[in-house]
Coordinates of C-alpha atoms in Angstrom, one line a residue:
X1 CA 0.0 0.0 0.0
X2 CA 2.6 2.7 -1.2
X3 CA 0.1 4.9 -3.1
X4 CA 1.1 3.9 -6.7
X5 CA -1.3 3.1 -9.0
X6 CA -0.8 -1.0 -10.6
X7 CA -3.3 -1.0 -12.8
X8 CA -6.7 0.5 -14.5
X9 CA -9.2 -1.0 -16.6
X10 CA -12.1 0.1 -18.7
X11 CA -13.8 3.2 -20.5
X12 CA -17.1 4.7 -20.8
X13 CA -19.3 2.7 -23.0
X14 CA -21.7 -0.1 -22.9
X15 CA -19.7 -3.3 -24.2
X16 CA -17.5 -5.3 -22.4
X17 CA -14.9 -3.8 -20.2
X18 CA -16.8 -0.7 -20.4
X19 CA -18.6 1.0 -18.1
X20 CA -21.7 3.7 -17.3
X21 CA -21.0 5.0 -13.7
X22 CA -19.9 2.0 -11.8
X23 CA -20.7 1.9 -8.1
X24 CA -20.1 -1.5 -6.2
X25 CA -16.9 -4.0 -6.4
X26 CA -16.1 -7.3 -4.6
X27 CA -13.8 -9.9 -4.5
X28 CA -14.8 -13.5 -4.7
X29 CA -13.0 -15.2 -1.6
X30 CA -12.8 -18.2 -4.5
X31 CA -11.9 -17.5 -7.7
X32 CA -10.3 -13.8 -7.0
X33 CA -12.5 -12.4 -9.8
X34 CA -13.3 -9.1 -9.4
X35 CA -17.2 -8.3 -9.8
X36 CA -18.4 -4.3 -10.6
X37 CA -21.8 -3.2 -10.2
X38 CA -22.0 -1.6 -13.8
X39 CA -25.0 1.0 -12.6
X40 CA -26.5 2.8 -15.7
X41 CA -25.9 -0.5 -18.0
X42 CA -27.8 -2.9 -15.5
X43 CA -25.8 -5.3 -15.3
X44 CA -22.5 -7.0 -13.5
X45 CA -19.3 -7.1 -15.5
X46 CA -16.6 -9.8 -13.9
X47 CA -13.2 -9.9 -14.3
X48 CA -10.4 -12.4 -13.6
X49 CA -7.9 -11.5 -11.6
X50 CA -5.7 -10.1 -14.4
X51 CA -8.8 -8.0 -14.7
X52 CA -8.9 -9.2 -18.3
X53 CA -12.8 -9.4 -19.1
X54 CA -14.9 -12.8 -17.8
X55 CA -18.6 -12.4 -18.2
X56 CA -21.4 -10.1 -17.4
X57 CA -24.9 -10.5 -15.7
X58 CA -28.2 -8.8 -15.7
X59 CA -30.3 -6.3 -18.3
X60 CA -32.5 -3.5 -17.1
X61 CA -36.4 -4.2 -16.4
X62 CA -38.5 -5.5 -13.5
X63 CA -38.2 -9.4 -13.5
X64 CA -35.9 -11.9 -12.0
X65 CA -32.6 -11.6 -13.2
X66 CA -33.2 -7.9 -14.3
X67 CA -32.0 -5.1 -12.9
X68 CA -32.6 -0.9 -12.0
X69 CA -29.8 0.9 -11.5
X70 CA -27.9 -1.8 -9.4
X71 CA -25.6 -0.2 -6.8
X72 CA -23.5 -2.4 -4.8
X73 CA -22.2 -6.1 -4.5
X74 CA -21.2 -8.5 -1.4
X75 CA -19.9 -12.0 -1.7
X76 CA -20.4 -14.7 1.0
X77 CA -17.7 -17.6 2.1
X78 CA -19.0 -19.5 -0.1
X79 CA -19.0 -17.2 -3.7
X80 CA -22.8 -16.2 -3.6
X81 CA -23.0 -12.8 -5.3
X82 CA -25.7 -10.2 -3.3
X83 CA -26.4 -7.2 -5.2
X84 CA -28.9 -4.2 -4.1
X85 CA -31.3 -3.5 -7.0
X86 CA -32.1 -0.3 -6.1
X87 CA -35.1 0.7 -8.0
X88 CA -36.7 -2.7 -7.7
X89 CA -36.5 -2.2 -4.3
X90 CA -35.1 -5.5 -3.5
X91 CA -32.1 -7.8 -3.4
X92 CA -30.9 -10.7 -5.8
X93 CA -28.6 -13.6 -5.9
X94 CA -26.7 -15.0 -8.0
X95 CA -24.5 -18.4 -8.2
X96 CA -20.1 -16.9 -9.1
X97 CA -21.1 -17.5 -12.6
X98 CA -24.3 -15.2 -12.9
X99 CA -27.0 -17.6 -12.6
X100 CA -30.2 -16.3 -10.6
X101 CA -30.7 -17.9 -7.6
X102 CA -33.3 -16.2 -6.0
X103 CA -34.5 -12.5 -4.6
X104 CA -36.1 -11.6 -1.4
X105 CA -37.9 -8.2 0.1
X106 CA -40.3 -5.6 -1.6
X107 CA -40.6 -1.7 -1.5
X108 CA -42.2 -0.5 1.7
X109 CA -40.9 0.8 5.1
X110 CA -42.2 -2.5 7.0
X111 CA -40.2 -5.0 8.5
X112 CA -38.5 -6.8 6.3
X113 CA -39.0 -4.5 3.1
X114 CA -36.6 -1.9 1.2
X115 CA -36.8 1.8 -0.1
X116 CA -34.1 1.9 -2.5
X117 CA -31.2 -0.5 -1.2
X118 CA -28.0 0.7 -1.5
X119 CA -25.2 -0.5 0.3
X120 CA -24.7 -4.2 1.1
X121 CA -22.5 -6.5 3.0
X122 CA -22.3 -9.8 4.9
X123 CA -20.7 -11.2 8.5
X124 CA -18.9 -13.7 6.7
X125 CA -16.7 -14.3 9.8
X126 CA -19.6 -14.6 12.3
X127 CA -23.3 -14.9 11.4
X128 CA -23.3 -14.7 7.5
X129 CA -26.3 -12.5 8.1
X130 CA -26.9 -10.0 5.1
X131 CA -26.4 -5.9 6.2
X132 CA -28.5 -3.5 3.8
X133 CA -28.7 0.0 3.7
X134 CA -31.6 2.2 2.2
X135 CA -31.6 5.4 0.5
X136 CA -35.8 5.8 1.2
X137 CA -35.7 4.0 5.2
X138 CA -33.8 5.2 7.6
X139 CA -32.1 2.1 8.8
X140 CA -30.3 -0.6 7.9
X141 CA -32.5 -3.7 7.6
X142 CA -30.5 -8.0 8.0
X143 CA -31.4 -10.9 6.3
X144 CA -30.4 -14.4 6.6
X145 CA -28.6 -15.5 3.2
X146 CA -32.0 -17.1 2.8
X147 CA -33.5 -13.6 2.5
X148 CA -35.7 -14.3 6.2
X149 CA -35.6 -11.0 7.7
X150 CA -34.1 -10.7 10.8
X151 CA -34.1 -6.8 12.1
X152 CA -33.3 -3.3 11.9
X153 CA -30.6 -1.7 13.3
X154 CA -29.3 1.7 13.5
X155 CA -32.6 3.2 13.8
X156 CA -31.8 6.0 16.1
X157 CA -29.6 7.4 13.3
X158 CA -32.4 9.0 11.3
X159 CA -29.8 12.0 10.2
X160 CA -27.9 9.7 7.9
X161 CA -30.4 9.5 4.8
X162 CA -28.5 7.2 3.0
X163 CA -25.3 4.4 4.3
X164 CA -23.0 3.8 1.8
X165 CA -20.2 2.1 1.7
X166 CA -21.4 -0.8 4.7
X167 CA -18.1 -2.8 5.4
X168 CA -17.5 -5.6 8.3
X169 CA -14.0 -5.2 9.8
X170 CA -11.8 -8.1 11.2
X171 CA -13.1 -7.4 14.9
X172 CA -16.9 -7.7 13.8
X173 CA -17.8 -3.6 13.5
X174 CA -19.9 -2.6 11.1
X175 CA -19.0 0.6 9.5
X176 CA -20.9 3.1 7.0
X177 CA -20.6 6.8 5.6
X178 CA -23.3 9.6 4.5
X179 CA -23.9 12.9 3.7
X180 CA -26.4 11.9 1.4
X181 CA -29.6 14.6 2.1
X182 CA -27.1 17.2 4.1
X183 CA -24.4 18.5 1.5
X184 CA -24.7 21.7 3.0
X185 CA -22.8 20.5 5.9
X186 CA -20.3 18.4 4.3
X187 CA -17.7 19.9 5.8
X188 CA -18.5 19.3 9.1
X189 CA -18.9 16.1 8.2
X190 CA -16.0 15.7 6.9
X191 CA -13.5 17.1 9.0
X192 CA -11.7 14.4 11.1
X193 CA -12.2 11.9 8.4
X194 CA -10.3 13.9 5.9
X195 CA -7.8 14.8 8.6
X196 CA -7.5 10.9 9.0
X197 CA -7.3 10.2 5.3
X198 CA -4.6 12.7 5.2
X199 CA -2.8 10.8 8.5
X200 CA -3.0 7.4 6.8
X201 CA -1.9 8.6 3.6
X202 CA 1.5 9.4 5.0
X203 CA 1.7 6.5 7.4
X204 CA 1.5 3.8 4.3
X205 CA 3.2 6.1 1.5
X206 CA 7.0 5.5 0.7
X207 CA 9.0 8.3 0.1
X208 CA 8.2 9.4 -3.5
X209 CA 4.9 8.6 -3.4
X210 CA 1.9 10.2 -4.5
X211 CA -1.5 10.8 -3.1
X212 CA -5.2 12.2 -4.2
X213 CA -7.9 13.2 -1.9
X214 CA -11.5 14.6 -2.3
X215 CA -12.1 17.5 0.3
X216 CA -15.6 19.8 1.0
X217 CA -13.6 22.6 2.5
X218 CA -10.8 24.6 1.7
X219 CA -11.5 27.5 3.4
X220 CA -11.7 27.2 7.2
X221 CA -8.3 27.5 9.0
X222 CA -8.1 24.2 9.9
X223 CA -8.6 22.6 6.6
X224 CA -6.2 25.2 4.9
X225 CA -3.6 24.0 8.3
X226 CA -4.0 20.2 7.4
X227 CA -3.2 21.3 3.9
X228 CA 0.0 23.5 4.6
X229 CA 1.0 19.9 6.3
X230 CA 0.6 18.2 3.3
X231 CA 2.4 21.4 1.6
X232 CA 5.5 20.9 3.9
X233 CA 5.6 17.1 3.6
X234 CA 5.4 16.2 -0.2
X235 CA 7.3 18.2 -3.2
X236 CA 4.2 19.5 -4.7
X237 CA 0.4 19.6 -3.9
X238 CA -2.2 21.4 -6.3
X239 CA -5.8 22.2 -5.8
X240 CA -8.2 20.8 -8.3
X241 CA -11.7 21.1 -9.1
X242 CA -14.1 18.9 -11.6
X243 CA -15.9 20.2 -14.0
X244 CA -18.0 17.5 -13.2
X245 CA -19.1 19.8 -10.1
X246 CA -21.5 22.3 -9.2
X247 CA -19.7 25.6 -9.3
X248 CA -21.2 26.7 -6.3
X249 CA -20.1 23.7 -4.4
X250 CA -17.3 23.8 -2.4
X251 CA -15.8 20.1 -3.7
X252 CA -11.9 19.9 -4.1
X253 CA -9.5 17.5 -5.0
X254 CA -6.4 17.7 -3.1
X255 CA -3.3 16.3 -4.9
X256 CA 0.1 15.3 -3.4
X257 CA 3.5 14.5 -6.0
X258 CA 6.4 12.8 -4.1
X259 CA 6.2 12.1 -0.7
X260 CA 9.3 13.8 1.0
X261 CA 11.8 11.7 2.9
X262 CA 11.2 13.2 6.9
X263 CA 7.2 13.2 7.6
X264 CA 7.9 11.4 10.8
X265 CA 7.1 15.2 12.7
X266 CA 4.3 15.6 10.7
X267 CA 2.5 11.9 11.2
X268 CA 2.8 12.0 14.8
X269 CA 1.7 15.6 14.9
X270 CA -1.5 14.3 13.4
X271 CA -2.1 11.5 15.4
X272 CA -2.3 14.1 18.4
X273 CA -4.9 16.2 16.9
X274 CA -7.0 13.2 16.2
X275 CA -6.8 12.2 19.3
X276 CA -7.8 15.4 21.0
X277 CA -10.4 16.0 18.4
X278 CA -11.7 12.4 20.0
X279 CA -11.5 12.9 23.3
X280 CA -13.0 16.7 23.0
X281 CA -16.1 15.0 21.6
X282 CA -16.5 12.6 24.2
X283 CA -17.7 15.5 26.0
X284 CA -21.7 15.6 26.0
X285 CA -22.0 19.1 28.1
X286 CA -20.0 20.8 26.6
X287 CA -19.2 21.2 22.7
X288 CA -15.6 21.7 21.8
X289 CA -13.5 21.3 18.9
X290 CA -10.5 22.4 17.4
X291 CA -10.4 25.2 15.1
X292 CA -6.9 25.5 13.9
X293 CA -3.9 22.8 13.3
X294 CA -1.0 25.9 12.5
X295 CA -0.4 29.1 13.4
X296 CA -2.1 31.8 11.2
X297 CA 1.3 33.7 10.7
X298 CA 3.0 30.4 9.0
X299 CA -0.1 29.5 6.7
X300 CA 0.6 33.4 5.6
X301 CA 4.0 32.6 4.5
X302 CA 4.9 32.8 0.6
X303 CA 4.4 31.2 -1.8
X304 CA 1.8 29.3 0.0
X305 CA -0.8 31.7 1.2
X306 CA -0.3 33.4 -2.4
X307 CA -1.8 30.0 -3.7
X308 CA -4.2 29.3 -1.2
X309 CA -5.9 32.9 -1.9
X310 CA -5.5 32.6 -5.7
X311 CA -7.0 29.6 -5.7
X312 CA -10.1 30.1 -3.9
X313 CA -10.8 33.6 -5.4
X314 CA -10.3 31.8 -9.3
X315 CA -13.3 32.5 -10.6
X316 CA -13.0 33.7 -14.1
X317 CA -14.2 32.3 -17.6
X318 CA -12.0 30.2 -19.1
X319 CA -13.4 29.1 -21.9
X320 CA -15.4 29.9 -25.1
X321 CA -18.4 28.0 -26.4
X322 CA -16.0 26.8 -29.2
X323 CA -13.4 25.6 -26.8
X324 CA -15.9 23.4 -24.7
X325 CA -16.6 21.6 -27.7
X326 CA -13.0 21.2 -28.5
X327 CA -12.2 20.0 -25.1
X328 CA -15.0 17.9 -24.2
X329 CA -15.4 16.3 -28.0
X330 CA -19.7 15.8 -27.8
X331 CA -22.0 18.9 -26.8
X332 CA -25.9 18.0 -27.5
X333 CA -28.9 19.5 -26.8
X334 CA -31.2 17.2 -24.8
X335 CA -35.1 17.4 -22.9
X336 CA -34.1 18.0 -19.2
X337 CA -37.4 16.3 -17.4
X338 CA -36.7 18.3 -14.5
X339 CA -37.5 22.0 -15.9
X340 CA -40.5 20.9 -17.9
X341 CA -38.6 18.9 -20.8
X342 CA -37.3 22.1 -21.8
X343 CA -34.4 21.7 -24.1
X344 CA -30.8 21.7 -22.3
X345 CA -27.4 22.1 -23.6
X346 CA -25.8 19.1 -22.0
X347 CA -21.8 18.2 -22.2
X348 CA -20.7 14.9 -22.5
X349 CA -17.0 14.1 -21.6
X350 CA -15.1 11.8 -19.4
X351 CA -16.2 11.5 -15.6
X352 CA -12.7 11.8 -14.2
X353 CA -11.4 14.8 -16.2
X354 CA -10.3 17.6 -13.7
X355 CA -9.6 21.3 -14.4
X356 CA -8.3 23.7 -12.4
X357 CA -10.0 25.3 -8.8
X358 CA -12.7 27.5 -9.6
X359 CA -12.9 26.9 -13.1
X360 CA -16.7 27.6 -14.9
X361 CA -18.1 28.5 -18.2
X362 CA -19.9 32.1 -18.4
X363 CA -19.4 32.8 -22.0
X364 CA -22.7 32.5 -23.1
X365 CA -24.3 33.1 -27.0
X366 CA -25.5 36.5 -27.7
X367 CA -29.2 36.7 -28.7
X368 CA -30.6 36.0 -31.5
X369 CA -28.0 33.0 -31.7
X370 CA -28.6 29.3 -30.5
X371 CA -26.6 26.2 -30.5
X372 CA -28.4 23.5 -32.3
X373 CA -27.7 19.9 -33.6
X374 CA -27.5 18.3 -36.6
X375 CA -29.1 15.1 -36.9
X376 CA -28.1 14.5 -40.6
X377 CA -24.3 15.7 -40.2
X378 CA -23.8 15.0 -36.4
X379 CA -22.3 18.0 -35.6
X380 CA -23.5 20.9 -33.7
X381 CA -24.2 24.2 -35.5
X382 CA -24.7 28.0 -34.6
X383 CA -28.1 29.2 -35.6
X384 CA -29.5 33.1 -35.7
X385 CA -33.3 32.7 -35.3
X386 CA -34.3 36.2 -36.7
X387 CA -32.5 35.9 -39.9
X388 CA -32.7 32.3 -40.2
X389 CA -28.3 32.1 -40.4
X390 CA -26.4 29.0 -39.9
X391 CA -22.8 28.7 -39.5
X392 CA -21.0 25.2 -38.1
X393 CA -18.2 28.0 -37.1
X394 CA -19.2 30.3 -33.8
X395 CA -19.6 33.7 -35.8
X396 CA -18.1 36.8 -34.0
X397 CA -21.0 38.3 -33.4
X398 CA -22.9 35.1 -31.9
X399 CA -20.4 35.6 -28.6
X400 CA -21.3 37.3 -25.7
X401 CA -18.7 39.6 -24.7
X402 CA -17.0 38.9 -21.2

């Protein structure tokens, strides 16, 4: 676990070894093939372990063997594939080979039923009883592998709309994460578990190695103090943004090149703050917390606080309407159901592209222009509705000024 990537497989697409929005993995404890929940295809691809491509499960619809939107996958002791189908509101299994097996529970909020399933595992070193968490309930709900309900546990956790992510470690706890239904508080949320992400990172990373985080705050003085850390303890860290996200939003991506030799200082610095951020918690009169990791006069040193500011305060247009389309390859228009099926210019381009903080798109088109599609050439065009005009090159005058 030194931070280096081995290996990466697929692309965006709907044949085999590609993917639309994968959401779930699991290893089979028999075979070692790797099974991914492939969401917006329906359906399971499996790999071998030399993740070259095996087989693939499942096709979207209601009936046995069918799936909506599939989001996550456990695997018993004995190779039995679980997978939450979310909008059938229930749970199927499979034999290692893809084979329906069988399906339990309905959508409701009674015993034994599910509101959008979402994250799954199993106690394979104790009880082998089936965890499932719901997006709609507000609980997680266990099954026997059989599919006999059982019970409901966490209950008295009604904040967390949606567990993802349920996972069983070696002692027996059950773990989970959500800020599903409360993004405007992510970065409370957030706080000591990116402070521990940040802690293990440079407990398992050689020297030299790298390191990428997702972050919800990079404006508080403790976030921008863990990130000075980071600053003083690898050779270069950058601050990216996707495009992917809102632009109001405050998500980050935090990325770390070359782990310096002597972090030692810095790791065990960490592990105190955790631990004093635990303790002050444990607390129930009174509310305490810690509000800053380093001094405010070193997180105004140079060149760091330069960046820091720049950063956040990036806000500019970056691009033209002719240099989206030349960066992200497809622009369509499309019916967005959610304002009335009014038409939408919507960009398609690869989920994991990232641009620089603060980056978004106000160059607009200047009236009486619009940006339409051709269905006969497949290519987008500029069209002036008043004097009927149509140019498959922006013309001057069709560009808002900035």
């Amino acid at each position: 676990m030194d931070g280096y990537l081995i290996a990466s497989v697929g692309e965006k697409g709907s044949g085999p070894l590609q993917f639309n929005v994968p959401s779930g993995i699991a290893i089979s404890p028999i075979t070692g093939q790797v099974y991914i929940a492939d969401r917006s295809n329906h359906r399971i691809q499996v790999l071998n372990p030399d993740l070259t491509f095996s087989h693939s499960f499942g096709s979207e619809g209601p009936a046995n063997g069918q799936f909506q939107l599939p989001h996550d996958i456990a695997i018993d002791s004995q190779g039995l594939v679980y997978v939450t189908d979310t909008y059938n509101h229930r749970i199927q299994k499979y034999s290692p080979d893809g084979m329906f097996m069988g399906q339990f529970s309905t959508k409701g909020s009674g015993p034994g039923q599910l509101w959008e399933p979402i994250g799954i595992t199993i106690d394979t070193a104790a009880t082998g009883l089936v965890y499932v968490s719901e997006g709609g309930n507000h609980h997680i709900s266990v099954f026997t592998s059989d599919g006999v309900f059982v019970s409901s546990v966490c209950s008295n956790i009604d904040q967390f709309n949606s567990l993802f992510g349920l996972k069983f470690d070696e002692d027996g706890f059950l773990y989970g994460a959500s800020v599903e239904g409360q993004e405007n508080i992510q970065e409370i949320l957030m706080k000591q578990l990116v402070l521990c992400q940040y802690l293990c990172a440079l407990s398992i990373l050689r020297t030299g190695g790298h390191f990428v985080c997702k972050v919800f705050d990079m404006f508080t003085p403790f976030s921008v103090g863990l990130f000075y850390l980071l600053y003083r303890s690898f050779e270069q860290v950058c601050i990216f943004k996707p495009v992917t996200s809102r632009p109001a939003n405050s998500e980050r991506y935090v990325v770390c090149r070359s782990l310096k030799e002597d972090k030692q200082s810095v790791n065990q610095y960490l592990f105190i703050i955790n631990e004093t951020i635990h303790e002050l918690r444990q607390d129930e009169e009174e509310e305490k917390d810690i509000l800053e990791v380093v001094p405010n006069n070193l997180l105004q040193t140079e060149p760091f606080y330069t960046y820091i500011t720049d950063s956040n305060d990036r806000v500019k247009p970056y691009y033209r309407v002719v240099d989206m389309i030349s960066t992200f390859g497809d622009l369509r228009l499309r019916n967005c159901k959610g304002l009335g099926d009014v038409p939408t210019l919507d960009v398609s381009h690869d989920e994991w592209f990232i641009a620089p903080i603060g980056v978004i798109f106000c160059k607009v088109l200047q009236e009486p222009w619009q940006l339409h599609f051709s269905q006969s050439s497949g290519r987008l065009y500029f069209f002036n509705y008043k004097t009927n005009k149509s140019s498959f090159e922006p013309p001057r005058e069709s560009i808002s000024p900035f």
